[in-house]
Amino acid sequence: METKIITVDNDVDSTESYQQAVDMLESGEVVAFPTETVYGLGANAKDEAAVAKIYEAKGRPSDNPLIIHIGRKEEVADYALDVSQDAEKLMDAFWPGPLTLVFKQVPGQIAANAIPGMTSVGLRMPDHPVALRLLQQARLPVAAPSANRSGKPSPTEAMHVYNDLTGRIPLIVDGGQTGVGLESTVLDMTTTPPTILRPGGVTKEMIERVIGAVHTTTSVEAEETPRAPGMKYAHYAPEAPLYTIEANLETIEAAIAQLHKEQLTVAVVGPTQFQTEQADWYFSIGSADQLDELAMNLYKALRLCDTTEADIILATETTIDGVGEAFMNRLWKAADGKRFVVDK
Ligand code: TXA
Ligand code: MG
């Protein structure tokens, strides 16, 4: 299969480009498109055969429910039951935006393989002009996980999608780099109080300002439903082993010195402030005090590590406040919990 890339931006009349993507979705094909969080790999959520193509292209186990993307708030009523006042408030405050709300499902509306074995459904209205226009034009619910091969960091640029899925999908809509850079917050509205299943761009503090206290899952993220033991190692992960490390220049340089002594080459992912000549590769992801910027550039940097010969990757830690919670959640996964501590 040949993978076509179409670029849409405000300078060109892109009506025809959108129509191509809409035609693909309507005819049961998968299409990769940008959202404000990461690129998604979308298919008509009502079409079981189309949804099956998502799992196949990604190489993803099909036991994990997909988020259903909609282009209008009014569509919530087509798929969700028991939409509370709090849910309405959250939609008013954060939609379109990086917040997925999990509701009790209207049975029979969404293809069974998009929400395997679930009585709930996760809905999200993305805040990206390309995604919104596609969804509004297609008038279809679109099931869309991140458009990466399973186990790889989520794509934040069309080229990441291309590198992972070329030959496996027919179309990528290129809308430039995504803004948030981490996947949406997933909030389960079927519990009282609601439960954050996955932290993201809409932070716990932001949600609590609108509806009061919410829970956070203490178990591993929903996405990590226990699978074969080996599976959990392959999450958001670059090829070389990744360790988180304290965000402190002295610690970083001591770690590099120790690893060099062991004849290991080192790539570092961190803020501009710690850019050190000692690292064999240093990927700066923004200013240490700009969490949004760090989040936006994290996955790209993890992917860049795969273009190096690094034996080991060190990635600096942030606070777990605000967007830091989502940032560190993804980093711990990429590291599979490993933290680098310098030998005394
Ligand atoms: O930002 C995002 O959410 C991106 C873009 C493309 O929209 N999508 C995304 O999808 O990250 P995916 O499939 O990689 O992650 C979906 C997450 C998983 O953790 C899944 O378990 C959870 O959402 N989820 C989806 N439906 C659910 C449901 N009904 N109940 C509980 N969790 C659900
Ligand atoms: Mg994903």
mmCIF file of C-alpha atoms and ligand atoms in Angstrom:
data_model
loop_
_atom_site.group_PDB
_atom_site.id
_atom_site.type_symbol
_atom_site.label_atom_id
_atom_site.label_comp_id
_atom_site.label_asym_id
_atom_site.label_seq_id
_atom_site.Cartn_x
_atom_site.Cartn_y
_atom_site.Cartn_z
ATOM 1 C CA MET A 1 0.000 0.000 0.000
ATOM 2 C CA GLU A 2 1.257 3.452 -0.846
ATOM 3 C CA THR A 3 1.009 6.051 1.888
ATOM 4 C CA LYS A 4 -0.010 9.474 0.673
ATOM 5 C CA ILE A 5 0.650 12.662 2.654
ATOM 6 C CA ILE A 6 -1.519 15.708 2.127
ATOM 7 C CA THR A 7 -0.604 18.999 3.709
ATOM 8 C CA VAL A 8 -3.336 21.305 4.875
ATOM 9 C CA ASP A 9 -2.690 24.832 6.006
ATOM 10 C CA ASN A 10 -4.475 28.128 5.906
ATOM 11 C CA ASP A 11 -2.609 29.386 2.870
ATOM 12 C CA VAL A 12 -4.002 26.903 0.422
ATOM 13 C CA ASP A 13 -7.544 26.086 -0.447
ATOM 14 C CA SER A 14 -7.679 22.702 1.156
ATOM 15 C CA THR A 15 -11.289 21.765 0.535
ATOM 16 C CA GLU A 16 -10.236 19.044 -1.848
ATOM 17 C CA SER A 17 -7.696 17.673 0.624
ATOM 18 C CA TYR A 18 -10.292 17.403 3.357
ATOM 19 C CA GLN A 19 -12.709 15.770 0.967
ATOM 20 C CA GLN A 20 -10.133 13.080 0.174
ATOM 21 C CA ALA A 21 -9.740 12.310 3.861
ATOM 22 C CA VAL A 22 -13.488 12.315 4.437
ATOM 23 C CA ASP A 23 -14.012 9.983 1.467
ATOM 24 C CA MET A 24 -11.432 7.606 2.920
ATOM 25 C CA LEU A 25 -13.145 7.545 6.314
ATOM 26 C CA GLU A 26 -16.549 7.040 4.714
ATOM 27 C CA SER A 27 -15.279 4.175 2.608
ATOM 28 C CA GLY A 28 -13.938 2.311 5.640
ATOM 29 C CA GLU A 29 -10.266 3.281 5.419
ATOM 30 C CA VAL A 30 -7.976 4.578 8.150
ATOM 31 C CA VAL A 31 -6.606 8.133 8.039
ATOM 32 C CA ALA A 32 -3.913 9.703 10.210
ATOM 33 C CA PHE A 33 -4.664 13.288 11.237
ATOM 34 C CA PRO A 34 -3.365 15.888 13.693
ATOM 35 C CA THR A 35 -5.113 16.742 16.935
ATOM 36 C CA GLU A 36 -3.944 19.265 19.530
ATOM 37 C CA THR A 37 -2.387 16.438 21.574
ATOM 38 C CA VAL A 38 -0.777 13.924 19.176
ATOM 39 C CA TYR A 39 -1.553 12.545 15.728
ATOM 40 C CA GLY A 40 -4.428 10.074 15.704
ATOM 41 C CA LEU A 41 -5.112 7.125 13.452
ATOM 42 C CA GLY A 42 -8.813 7.409 12.757
ATOM 43 C CA ALA A 43 -11.511 5.163 11.377
ATOM 44 C CA ASN A 44 -15.311 5.235 11.279
ATOM 45 C CA ALA A 45 -16.200 4.062 14.790
ATOM 46 C CA LYS A 46 -19.419 2.506 13.555
ATOM 47 C CA ASP A 47 -17.629 0.251 11.064
ATOM 48 C CA GLU A 48 -16.089 -2.862 12.607
ATOM 49 C CA ALA A 49 -13.965 -3.683 9.558
ATOM 50 C CA ALA A 50 -12.577 -0.133 9.481
ATOM 51 C CA VAL A 51 -11.738 -0.246 13.203
ATOM 52 C CA ALA A 52 -9.969 -3.591 12.706
ATOM 53 C CA LYS A 53 -7.596 -1.819 10.302
ATOM 54 C CA ILE A 54 -6.457 0.484 13.115
ATOM 55 C CA TYR A 55 -5.289 -2.414 15.271
ATOM 56 C CA GLU A 56 -3.669 -4.070 12.305
ATOM 57 C CA ALA A 57 -1.747 -0.972 11.181
ATOM 58 C CA LYS A 58 -0.528 -0.218 14.712
ATOM 59 C CA GLY A 59 0.223 -3.777 15.686
ATOM 60 C CA ARG A 60 -1.796 -3.046 18.800
ATOM 61 C CA PRO A 61 -3.464 -5.666 20.994
ATOM 62 C CA SER A 62 -7.184 -5.252 20.511
ATOM 63 C CA ASP A 63 -8.261 -5.460 24.166
ATOM 64 C CA ASN A 64 -7.858 -1.768 24.913
ATOM 65 C CA PRO A 65 -10.782 0.589 24.177
ATOM 66 C CA LEU A 66 -10.316 3.426 21.690
ATOM 67 C CA ILE A 67 -11.324 7.035 22.249
ATOM 68 C CA ILE A 68 -14.251 8.124 20.095
ATOM 69 C CA HIS A 69 -13.727 11.570 18.583
ATOM 70 C CA ILE A 70 -16.658 13.821 17.770
ATOM 71 C CA GLY A 71 -16.959 17.174 16.009
ATOM 72 C CA ARG A 72 -19.927 18.596 17.920
ATOM 73 C CA LYS A 73 -20.936 18.553 21.580
ATOM 74 C CA GLU A 74 -24.479 17.596 20.602
ATOM 75 C CA GLU A 75 -23.244 14.189 19.452
ATOM 76 C CA VAL A 76 -22.535 13.173 23.043
ATOM 77 C CA ALA A 77 -26.209 12.262 23.452
ATOM 78 C CA ASP A 78 -25.936 9.763 20.580
ATOM 79 C CA TYR A 79 -23.362 7.642 22.423
ATOM 80 C CA ALA A 80 -23.489 8.493 26.129
ATOM 81 C CA LEU A 81 -26.040 7.872 28.895
ATOM 82 C CA ASP A 82 -26.339 9.610 32.274
ATOM 83 C CA VAL A 83 -24.483 12.757 31.251
ATOM 84 C CA SER A 84 -24.344 14.635 34.546
ATOM 85 C CA GLN A 85 -24.345 18.368 35.168
ATOM 86 C CA ASP A 86 -20.703 18.108 36.138
ATOM 87 C CA ALA A 87 -19.972 16.524 32.774
ATOM 88 C CA GLU A 88 -21.799 19.385 31.051
ATOM 89 C CA LYS A 89 -19.710 21.868 33.017
ATOM 90 C CA LEU A 90 -16.498 20.107 32.010
ATOM 91 C CA MET A 91 -17.496 20.071 28.351
ATOM 92 C CA ASP A 92 -18.309 23.781 28.516
ATOM 93 C CA ALA A 93 -14.988 24.512 30.166
ATOM 94 C CA PHE A 94 -12.635 22.242 28.218
ATOM 95 C CA TRP A 95 -14.190 21.187 24.906
ATOM 96 C CA PRO A 96 -12.926 21.295 22.337
ATOM 97 C CA GLY A 97 -9.750 20.288 24.160
ATOM 98 C CA PRO A 98 -7.500 17.551 25.545
ATOM 99 C CA LEU A 99 -10.059 15.967 27.867
ATOM 100 C CA THR A 100 -11.638 12.561 27.187
ATOM 101 C CA LEU A 101 -14.787 11.872 29.206
ATOM 102 C CA VAL A 102 -15.825 8.289 29.896
ATOM 103 C CA PHE A 103 -19.596 7.761 30.091
ATOM 104 C CA LYS A 104 -22.019 4.882 30.274
ATOM 105 C CA GLN A 105 -22.516 3.805 26.696
ATOM 106 C CA VAL A 106 -25.667 3.855 24.565
ATOM 107 C CA PRO A 107 -25.553 0.206 23.515
ATOM 108 C CA GLY A 108 -25.122 -0.702 19.875
ATOM 109 C CA GLN A 109 -23.958 2.689 18.569
ATOM 110 C CA ILE A 110 -20.218 2.067 18.346
ATOM 111 C CA ALA A 111 -18.541 -0.956 16.721
ATOM 112 C CA ALA A 112 -17.881 -3.611 19.355
ATOM 113 C CA ASN A 113 -14.172 -3.922 18.538
ATOM 114 C CA ALA A 114 -13.618 -0.178 19.177
ATOM 115 C CA ILE A 115 -14.728 -0.576 22.796
ATOM 116 C CA PRO A 116 -14.123 -4.285 23.455
ATOM 117 C CA GLY A 117 -16.195 -5.649 26.311
ATOM 118 C CA MET A 118 -16.976 -2.179 27.645
ATOM 119 C CA THR A 119 -20.268 -0.827 28.912
ATOM 120 C CA SER A 120 -18.708 2.646 28.788
ATOM 121 C CA VAL A 121 -17.426 4.870 26.019
ATOM 122 C CA GLY A 122 -14.681 7.527 26.032
ATOM 123 C CA LEU A 123 -15.580 10.666 24.065
ATOM 124 C CA ARG A 124 -13.445 13.591 23.086
ATOM 125 C CA MET A 125 -13.803 16.695 20.945
ATOM 126 C CA PRO A 126 -10.284 17.677 19.855
ATOM 127 C CA ASP A 127 -9.194 21.311 19.703
ATOM 128 C CA HIS A 128 -7.459 21.326 16.350
ATOM 129 C CA PRO A 129 -8.824 23.006 13.213
ATOM 130 C CA VAL A 130 -7.878 20.065 10.990
ATOM 131 C CA ALA A 131 -9.362 17.418 13.279
ATOM 132 C CA LEU A 132 -12.512 19.435 13.863
ATOM 133 C CA ARG A 133 -13.082 20.138 10.201
ATOM 134 C CA LEU A 134 -12.570 16.475 9.327
ATOM 135 C CA LEU A 135 -14.973 15.321 12.025
ATOM 136 C CA GLN A 136 -17.580 17.941 11.183
ATOM 137 C CA GLN A 137 -17.410 17.220 7.490
ATOM 138 C CA ALA A 138 -17.477 13.434 7.893
ATOM 139 C CA ARG A 139 -20.363 13.523 10.396
ATOM 140 C CA LEU A 140 -19.074 10.233 11.775
ATOM 141 C CA PRO A 141 -17.786 9.251 15.193
ATOM 142 C CA VAL A 142 -14.089 8.553 14.662
ATOM 143 C CA ALA A 143 -12.214 6.005 16.753
ATOM 144 C CA ALA A 144 -8.605 7.140 16.971
ATOM 145 C CA PRO A 145 -5.678 5.977 19.059
ATOM 146 C CA SER A 146 -2.317 7.660 18.642
ATOM 147 C CA ALA A 147 -0.915 7.036 15.158
ATOM 148 C CA ASN A 148 2.285 5.264 16.190
ATOM 149 C CA ARG A 149 3.334 1.646 15.948
ATOM 150 C CA SER A 150 2.409 0.054 19.249
ATOM 151 C CA GLY A 151 5.114 0.672 21.851
ATOM 152 C CA LYS A 152 6.626 3.736 20.158
ATOM 153 C CA PRO A 153 6.215 7.265 21.472
ATOM 154 C CA SER A 154 3.074 8.947 20.133
ATOM 155 C CA PRO A 155 3.626 11.005 16.969
ATOM 156 C CA THR A 156 3.694 14.779 17.269
ATOM 157 C CA GLU A 157 4.601 15.393 13.618
ATOM 158 C CA ALA A 158 3.349 13.868 10.364
ATOM 159 C CA MET A 159 6.845 12.544 9.673
ATOM 160 C CA HIS A 160 6.690 10.445 12.880
ATOM 161 C CA VAL A 161 3.515 8.836 11.565
ATOM 162 C CA TYR A 162 5.150 8.282 8.210
ATOM 163 C CA ASN A 163 8.210 6.648 9.774
ATOM 164 C CA ASP A 164 6.050 4.248 11.786
ATOM 165 C CA LEU A 165 3.191 3.476 9.421
ATOM 166 C CA THR A 166 4.329 3.989 5.856
ATOM 167 C CA GLY A 167 3.003 1.197 3.656
ATOM 168 C CA ARG A 168 0.457 0.284 6.325
ATOM 169 C CA ILE A 169 -2.039 3.142 5.946
ATOM 170 C CA PRO A 170 -3.281 4.980 2.830
ATOM 171 C CA LEU A 171 -3.336 8.609 4.022
ATOM 172 C CA ILE A 172 -1.687 11.058 6.411
ATOM 173 C CA VAL A 173 -3.103 14.564 6.771
ATOM 174 C CA ASP A 174 -0.155 16.795 7.705
ATOM 175 C CA GLY A 175 -1.102 19.746 9.896
ATOM 176 C CA GLY A 176 2.332 20.482 11.350
ATOM 177 C CA GLN A 177 3.581 19.865 14.888
ATOM 178 C CA THR A 178 0.929 19.228 17.545
ATOM 179 C CA GLY A 179 0.636 21.696 20.413
ATOM 180 C CA VAL A 180 0.121 19.787 23.659
ATOM 181 C CA GLY A 181 2.426 16.898 22.798
ATOM 182 C CA LEU A 182 0.982 14.393 25.317
ATOM 183 C CA GLU A 183 -2.245 12.413 24.980
ATOM 184 C CA SER A 184 -5.507 13.729 26.422
ATOM 185 C CA THR A 185 -6.537 13.481 30.052
ATOM 186 C CA VAL A 186 -8.953 10.551 30.473
ATOM 187 C CA LEU A 187 -11.598 11.216 33.126
ATOM 188 C CA ASP A 188 -14.072 8.505 34.119
ATOM 189 C CA MET A 189 -17.438 10.140 34.799
ATOM 190 C CA THR A 190 -19.082 6.834 35.761
ATOM 191 C CA THR A 191 -17.547 6.903 39.265
ATOM 192 C CA THR A 192 -18.416 9.235 42.140
ATOM 193 C CA PRO A 193 -16.392 11.347 42.333
ATOM 194 C CA PRO A 194 -14.988 11.073 38.784
ATOM 195 C CA THR A 195 -11.592 9.369 38.398
ATOM 196 C CA ILE A 196 -8.617 10.482 36.341
ATOM 197 C CA LEU A 197 -7.493 7.338 34.487
ATOM 198 C CA ARG A 198 -4.729 9.065 32.563
ATOM 199 C CA PRO A 199 -3.232 12.484 33.343
ATOM 200 C CA GLY A 200 -2.894 14.907 30.431
ATOM 201 C CA GLY A 201 -3.044 18.511 29.295
ATOM 202 C CA VAL A 202 -6.184 19.274 31.300
ATOM 203 C CA THR A 203 -4.754 18.937 34.785
ATOM 204 C CA LYS A 204 -6.356 17.698 37.992
ATOM 205 C CA GLU A 205 -6.267 21.254 39.339
ATOM 206 C CA MET A 206 -8.090 22.574 36.266
ATOM 207 C CA ILE A 207 -10.798 19.906 36.583
ATOM 208 C CA GLU A 208 -11.218 20.449 40.320
ATOM 209 C CA ARG A 209 -11.689 24.157 39.827
ATOM 210 C CA VAL A 210 -14.805 23.321 37.794
ATOM 211 C CA ILE A 211 -16.384 20.327 39.582
ATOM 212 C CA GLY A 212 -14.574 19.922 42.914
ATOM 213 C CA ALA A 213 -12.535 16.953 44.130
ATOM 214 C CA VAL A 214 -11.779 14.043 41.785
ATOM 215 C CA HIS A 215 -9.893 10.794 42.297
ATOM 216 C CA THR A 216 -6.753 9.651 40.559
ATOM 217 C CA THR A 217 -6.260 5.941 39.872
ATOM 218 C CA THR A 218 -3.666 4.406 42.104
ATOM 219 C CA SER A 219 -3.411 1.403 39.822
ATOM 220 C CA VAL A 220 -1.365 1.652 36.664
ATOM 221 C CA GLU A 221 -2.994 3.662 33.939
ATOM 222 C CA ALA A 222 -5.976 2.176 32.110
ATOM 223 C CA GLU A 223 -3.795 1.806 29.067
ATOM 224 C CA GLU A 224 -1.647 -0.698 30.946
ATOM 225 C CA THR A 225 -4.301 -3.311 31.534
ATOM 226 C CA PRO A 226 -2.195 -6.294 32.540
ATOM 227 C CA ARG A 227 -1.001 -8.092 29.464
ATOM 228 C CA ALA A 228 1.796 -10.519 28.747
ATOM 229 C CA PRO A 229 4.638 -9.447 31.055
ATOM 230 C CA GLY A 230 6.952 -8.458 28.198
ATOM 231 C CA MET A 231 4.379 -6.046 26.780
ATOM 232 C CA LYS A 232 4.675 -3.489 29.473
ATOM 233 C CA TYR A 233 8.302 -2.804 28.613
ATOM 234 C CA ALA A 234 7.333 -1.438 25.247
ATOM 235 C CA HIS A 235 5.573 1.797 26.097
ATOM 236 C CA TYR A 236 6.393 5.243 24.757
ATOM 237 C CA ALA A 237 9.878 3.863 24.692
ATOM 238 C CA PRO A 238 12.883 4.592 22.521
ATOM 239 C CA GLU A 239 15.178 1.700 21.627
ATOM 240 C CA ALA A 240 18.017 2.270 24.121
ATOM 241 C CA PRO A 241 17.211 1.840 27.819
ATOM 242 C CA LEU A 242 15.978 5.086 29.316
ATOM 243 C CA TYR A 243 16.520 6.246 32.902
ATOM 244 C CA THR A 244 14.993 9.277 34.534
ATOM 245 C CA ILE A 245 17.457 11.433 36.415
ATOM 246 C CA GLU A 246 17.312 14.303 38.870
ATOM 247 C CA ALA A 247 17.179 17.668 37.080
ATOM 248 C CA ASN A 248 20.508 18.930 38.331
ATOM 249 C CA LEU A 249 23.549 19.710 36.177
ATOM 250 C CA GLU A 250 26.061 18.219 38.618
ATOM 251 C CA THR A 251 24.126 14.958 38.854
ATOM 252 C CA ILE A 252 23.785 14.740 35.085
ATOM 253 C CA GLU A 253 27.479 15.325 34.476
ATOM 254 C CA ALA A 254 28.470 12.831 37.179
ATOM 255 C CA ALA A 255 26.170 10.249 35.591
ATOM 256 C CA ILE A 256 27.657 10.831 32.158
ATOM 257 C CA ALA A 257 31.202 10.538 33.553
ATOM 258 C CA GLN A 258 30.316 7.259 35.242
ATOM 259 C CA LEU A 259 28.733 5.839 32.084
ATOM 260 C CA HIS A 260 31.655 6.955 29.926
ATOM 261 C CA LYS A 261 33.962 5.097 32.292
ATOM 262 C CA GLU A 262 31.897 2.013 31.519
ATOM 263 C CA GLN A 263 32.427 2.722 27.792
ATOM 264 C CA LEU A 264 28.764 3.605 27.273
ATOM 265 C CA THR A 265 27.570 6.448 25.076
ATOM 266 C CA VAL A 266 24.885 8.690 26.492
ATOM 267 C CA ALA A 267 22.005 10.718 25.051
ATOM 268 C CA VAL A 268 20.346 13.215 27.363
ATOM 269 C CA VAL A 269 16.828 14.590 27.035
ATOM 270 C CA GLY A 270 16.393 17.694 29.141
ATOM 271 C CA PRO A 271 15.849 21.433 29.323
ATOM 272 C CA THR A 272 18.125 23.987 27.642
ATOM 273 C CA GLN A 273 19.522 24.969 31.043
ATOM 274 C CA PHE A 274 21.411 21.673 31.453
ATOM 275 C CA GLN A 275 22.738 21.358 27.908
ATOM 276 C CA THR A 276 26.181 19.940 28.574
ATOM 277 C CA GLU A 277 29.103 19.282 26.239
ATOM 278 C CA GLN A 278 29.793 16.068 28.144
ATOM 279 C CA ALA A 279 26.735 14.334 26.714
ATOM 280 C CA ASP A 280 27.313 12.480 23.450
ATOM 281 C CA TRP A 281 23.931 13.791 22.333
ATOM 282 C CA TYR A 282 21.772 16.362 24.083
ATOM 283 C CA PHE A 283 18.178 16.917 23.038
ATOM 284 C CA SER A 284 16.827 20.099 24.507
ATOM 285 C CA ILE A 285 13.071 20.140 24.962
ATOM 286 C CA GLY A 286 12.598 23.691 26.202
ATOM 287 C CA SER A 287 13.034 25.854 29.228
ATOM 288 C CA ALA A 288 13.046 24.053 32.593
ATOM 289 C CA ASP A 289 10.299 26.282 33.979
ATOM 290 C CA GLN A 290 8.020 25.892 30.923
ATOM 291 C CA LEU A 291 6.242 22.586 31.496
ATOM 292 C CA ASP A 292 4.014 23.051 28.458
ATOM 293 C CA GLU A 293 7.044 23.418 26.239
ATOM 294 C CA LEU A 294 8.753 20.362 27.763
ATOM 295 C CA ALA A 295 5.575 18.302 27.212
ATOM 296 C CA MET A 296 5.228 19.474 23.642
ATOM 297 C CA ASN A 297 8.746 18.370 22.721
ATOM 298 C CA LEU A 298 9.203 15.188 24.789
ATOM 299 C CA TYR A 299 8.081 12.564 22.263
ATOM 300 C CA LYS A 300 10.009 14.148 19.429
ATOM 301 C CA ALA A 301 13.176 14.007 21.529
ATOM 302 C CA LEU A 302 12.556 10.369 22.481
ATOM 303 C CA ARG A 303 12.249 9.586 18.779
ATOM 304 C CA LEU A 304 15.448 11.508 18.023
ATOM 305 C CA CYS A 305 17.271 9.282 20.508
ATOM 306 C CA ASP A 306 16.541 6.411 18.112
ATOM 307 C CA THR A 307 18.557 8.191 15.402
ATOM 308 C CA THR A 308 21.675 8.103 17.616
ATOM 309 C CA GLU A 309 24.015 5.305 18.627
ATOM 310 C CA ALA A 310 23.416 5.993 22.296
ATOM 311 C CA ASP A 311 23.750 2.989 24.617
ATOM 312 C CA ILE A 312 21.724 4.699 27.292
ATOM 313 C CA ILE A 313 19.310 7.618 27.547
ATOM 314 C CA LEU A 314 18.966 9.914 30.544
ATOM 315 C CA ALA A 315 15.857 12.097 30.764
ATOM 316 C CA THR A 316 15.536 14.791 33.400
ATOM 317 C CA GLU A 317 12.633 14.753 35.817
ATOM 318 C CA THR A 318 10.150 17.574 36.394
ATOM 319 C CA THR A 319 7.732 18.404 39.171
ATOM 320 C CA ILE A 320 4.543 16.329 39.266
ATOM 321 C CA ASP A 321 2.358 19.414 39.624
ATOM 322 C CA GLY A 322 0.129 20.607 36.800
ATOM 323 C CA VAL A 323 1.147 19.259 33.416
ATOM 324 C CA GLY A 324 4.193 17.780 35.185
ATOM 325 C CA GLU A 325 1.972 14.927 36.329
ATOM 326 C CA ALA A 326 1.288 13.886 32.726
ATOM 327 C CA PHE A 327 4.897 14.519 31.721
ATOM 328 C CA MET A 328 6.322 12.323 34.481
ATOM 329 C CA ASN A 329 3.635 9.659 33.924
ATOM 330 C CA ARG A 330 4.854 9.221 30.332
ATOM 331 C CA LEU A 331 8.516 9.450 31.288
ATOM 332 C CA TRP A 332 8.216 6.759 33.966
ATOM 333 C CA LYS A 333 6.592 4.508 31.415
ATOM 334 C CA ALA A 334 9.280 5.138 28.849
ATOM 335 C CA ALA A 335 11.808 4.345 31.587
ATOM 336 C CA ASP A 336 9.772 1.395 32.853
ATOM 337 C CA GLY A 337 10.354 2.916 36.268
ATOM 338 C CA LYS A 338 14.170 2.995 36.045
ATOM 339 C CA ARG A 339 15.837 5.966 37.733
ATOM 340 C CA PHE A 340 19.548 6.694 37.421
ATOM 341 C CA VAL A 341 21.434 7.130 40.652
ATOM 342 C CA VAL A 342 25.136 8.002 40.492
ATOM 343 C CA ASP A 343 27.489 5.593 42.312
ATOM 344 C CA LYS A 344 28.944 7.047 45.469
HETATM 345 O O1 TXA B 1 -4.961 12.603 22.957
HETATM 346 C C1 TXA B 1 -5.477 11.498 22.773
HETATM 347 O O2 TXA B 1 -6.306 11.021 23.549
HETATM 348 C C2 TXA B 1 -5.080 10.747 21.509
HETATM 349 C C3 TXA B 1 -5.552 11.541 20.304
HETATM 350 C C4 TXA B 1 -5.308 10.837 19.005
HETATM 351 O O3 TXA B 1 -6.884 11.886 20.460
HETATM 352 N N1 TXA B 1 -5.613 9.422 21.518
HETATM 353 C C5 TXA B 1 -5.132 8.447 22.348
HETATM 354 O O4 TXA B 1 -5.727 7.228 22.196
HETATM 355 O O5 TXA B 1 -4.225 8.631 23.124
HETATM 356 P P1 TXA B 1 -5.118 5.880 22.799
HETATM 357 O O6 TXA B 1 -5.935 4.799 22.194
HETATM 358 O O7 TXA B 1 -3.648 5.827 22.576
HETATM 359 O O8 TXA B 1 -5.450 5.948 24.314
HETATM 360 C C6 TXA B 1 -6.773 5.765 24.763
HETATM 361 C C7 TXA B 1 -6.818 5.706 26.273
HETATM 362 C C8 TXA B 1 -6.389 4.358 26.787
HETATM 363 O O9 TXA B 1 -5.667 4.554 27.995
HETATM 364 C C9 TXA B 1 -7.719 3.658 27.031
HETATM 365 O O10 TXA B 1 -7.601 2.638 27.972
HETATM 366 C C10 TXA B 1 -8.576 4.815 27.518
HETATM 367 O O11 TXA B 1 -8.157 5.905 26.730
HETATM 368 N N2 TXA B 1 -10.004 4.578 27.272
HETATM 369 C C11 TXA B 1 -10.675 4.684 26.107
HETATM 370 N N3 TXA B 1 -11.968 4.341 26.257
HETATM 371 C C12 TXA B 1 -12.138 4.023 27.548
HETATM 372 C C13 TXA B 1 -13.244 3.579 28.343
HETATM 373 N N4 TXA B 1 -14.446 3.404 27.818
HETATM 374 N N5 TXA B 1 -13.030 3.349 29.643
HETATM 375 C C14 TXA B 1 -11.798 3.524 30.186
HETATM 376 N N6 TXA B 1 -10.716 3.938 29.502
HETATM 377 C C15 TXA B 1 -10.874 4.186 28.198
HETATM 378 MG MG MG B 2 -1.353 5.570 22.344
#
